[in-house]
Amino acid sequence: MSSQPSQHNLSSEKKDRFSSSGFIFAAIGSAVGLGNMWKFPYITGQYGGAAFFVLFIVCLIAIGLPVLLAELTIGRGGRGNASSSFVKVGGHKIWGGLGMLSVIAAFLIISFYSIVAGWTLNYAVSAFSGKLFDNPDFTAQFNEFMSGNKPIMWQFVVLLLTGLVVIKGVSAGIEKFNKVLIPGLLILLVVLMVRALTLPGAGAGVSFFLNPDWSKLGAESLLVALGHAFFSLSLGMGAMLTYGSYVEKRQSLGAATLAIGGGDLLYAFIAGLIIFPTTFSFGINPAEGPGLVFIALPAAFSAMPFGTLFGGLFFILLAIAALTSTVSLLEVPVAYTMERWRWTRAKSVWIILSLSFLLGIPSALSLGVASNITLGGKGFFDWMDFIASNLLLPLGGLIVTVFAGYFWKGVAEEAGLTAWWFRIWLFMLRFVAPILVLFVFLHTSGVIKF
Ligand code: PFF
């Protein structure tokens, strides 16, 4: 098999492909998600504002982009799913087995990411209807929402919407959806940014976000920044690899990598310029943690003129960002089951979504009525997040870097970089990325502590 990769490629050529701009929008759609709008602002708040942002940019460029390019290259080279692509470009079967880890990771992530995505839909509806602002105790409101069955209902809606996109296929479904929503998202973000920057006292938020306090940086913030660069670029879960398998040969993967990285950063930057000025303007602590977006921001919107409109827009924006990411997550196991078991796209979509929904129920309950049921201090949701984001994600990244850096002979040809860029890339893949990713893994898995 390894001696005839090109013949194999021919026999498994896929017809349903992205156009070149469609691919960029879809990949930015995967990258831009709750990670940018929900997690990035609160970890930036916790780990030192601008200093953390600078660190995040360094991690994104030095580690994130090389690994992103490696995933895209393996996907396009193999034209298979997140597992078979490794074998098709000439890797031993064992690499296919390792690639399976990312298919599992993607499946697990859908089950709980869609829960948080559901919250954003619920908040969008209740902000637009004005109900959100009836009761000014936003902590109590959030807790009440979480302890009912609404999170499960909204998760169902998110999964259904995701399925309706993915079932239409790559160009008619995923591409079209992202081509409309990703530019739309940018417009909404800019509108909200202008609103936030013109609030009284917004300047304090901007300077918190943009004036670095280097004393807050340390080993822990470095690892958090690295882990987030990975999550934010959708790496280590086969999503970019699967999208890469739908890219035309003539498209430049190097240029695409820069566009995706730049897009991811831009959306996170604007999200920061919305959230920090808004929270500072209303005297809210930006380091409030996961509740920042669902508890602190509604408080700010409620005190702002036209808060119903801006609050509604903000949560719609979060929901769109989340949906373009769940679509990419679902495509990973769908591509796998379609190829491996020859399922039709429709069968793959509905079976996988039903299983994710079932797996999501204990996660959703563990944040509400069943929050007292824990194992080792973690509830079901936290365990899913821990296994997928902290264990499988860095492992998936490690597999990609080691395979592209050391084991795949044809990597240079498929990546199509100039000799100079190729040397830099290979250096990062061989020596820098694996070591840092290994550290992330040892840290997130709890082996090393600070
Ligand atoms: N990149 C997404 C975010 O920042 O929210 C999350 C994500 C999507 C991770 C798809 C992994 C993935 F495969």
PDB file of C-alpha atoms in Angstrom, residues 13-15 17-24 72 76-77 79 175 244-256 413-417:
ATOM      1  CA  GLU A  13     -11.183  10.479  -5.181  1.00  0.00           C
ATOM      2  CA  LYS A  14     -14.092  12.272  -3.621  1.00  0.00           C
ATOM      3  CA  LYS A  15     -16.398  14.285  -5.813  1.00  0.00           C
ATOM      4  CA  ARG A  17     -15.524  19.149  -2.656  1.00  0.00           C
ATOM      5  CA  PHE A  18     -15.182  22.703  -1.387  1.00  0.00           C
ATOM      6  CA  SER A  19     -14.628  25.650  -3.705  1.00  0.00           C
ATOM      7  CA  SER A  20     -11.499  27.520  -2.659  1.00  0.00           C
ATOM      8  CA  SER A  21     -13.292  30.371  -0.888  1.00  0.00           C
ATOM      9  CA  GLY A  22     -15.868  27.930   0.477  1.00  0.00           C
ATOM     10  CA  PHE A  23     -13.123  25.969   2.145  1.00  0.00           C
ATOM     11  CA  ILE A  24     -11.669  29.069   3.813  1.00  0.00           C
ATOM     12  CA  LEU A  72      -4.814  19.904   6.131  1.00  0.00           C
ATOM     13  CA  ARG A  76      -5.758  16.343   1.232  1.00  0.00           C
ATOM     14  CA  GLY A  77      -2.984  13.815   0.647  1.00  0.00           C
ATOM     15  CA  ARG A  79      -8.537  12.084   0.756  1.00  0.00           C
ATOM     16  CA  GLU A 175     -19.946  25.318   2.347  1.00  0.00           C
ATOM     17  CA  GLY A 244      -8.624  19.146   4.166  1.00  0.00           C
ATOM     18  CA  SER A 245      -9.744  15.984   2.384  1.00  0.00           C
ATOM     19  CA  TYR A 246     -12.296  18.066   0.443  1.00  0.00           C
ATOM     20  CA  VAL A 247      -9.798  20.665  -0.822  1.00  0.00           C
ATOM     21  CA  GLU A 248      -8.781  20.862  -4.475  1.00  0.00           C
ATOM     22  CA  LYS A 249      -5.181  20.111  -5.360  1.00  0.00           C
ATOM     23  CA  ARG A 250      -4.601  23.540  -6.854  1.00  0.00           C
ATOM     24  CA  GLN A 251      -5.445  25.404  -3.646  1.00  0.00           C
ATOM     25  CA  SER A 252      -2.471  26.671  -1.638  1.00  0.00           C
ATOM     26  CA  LEU A 253      -2.597  25.072   1.805  1.00  0.00           C
ATOM     27  CA  GLY A 254       0.033  27.500   3.138  1.00  0.00           C
ATOM     28  CA  ALA A 255      -2.083  30.508   2.210  1.00  0.00           C
ATOM     29  CA  ALA A 256      -5.203  28.796   3.576  1.00  0.00           C
ATOM     30  CA  GLU A 413       5.160  17.452  -2.110  1.00  0.00           C
ATOM     31  CA  GLU A 414       1.606  17.628  -0.770  1.00  0.00           C
ATOM     32  CA  ALA A 415       2.193  20.741   1.361  1.00  0.00           C
ATOM     33  CA  GLY A 416       3.600  22.615  -1.639  1.00  0.00           C
ATOM     34  CA  LEU A 417       5.647  25.116   0.394  1.00  0.00           C
TER      35      LEU A 417
END
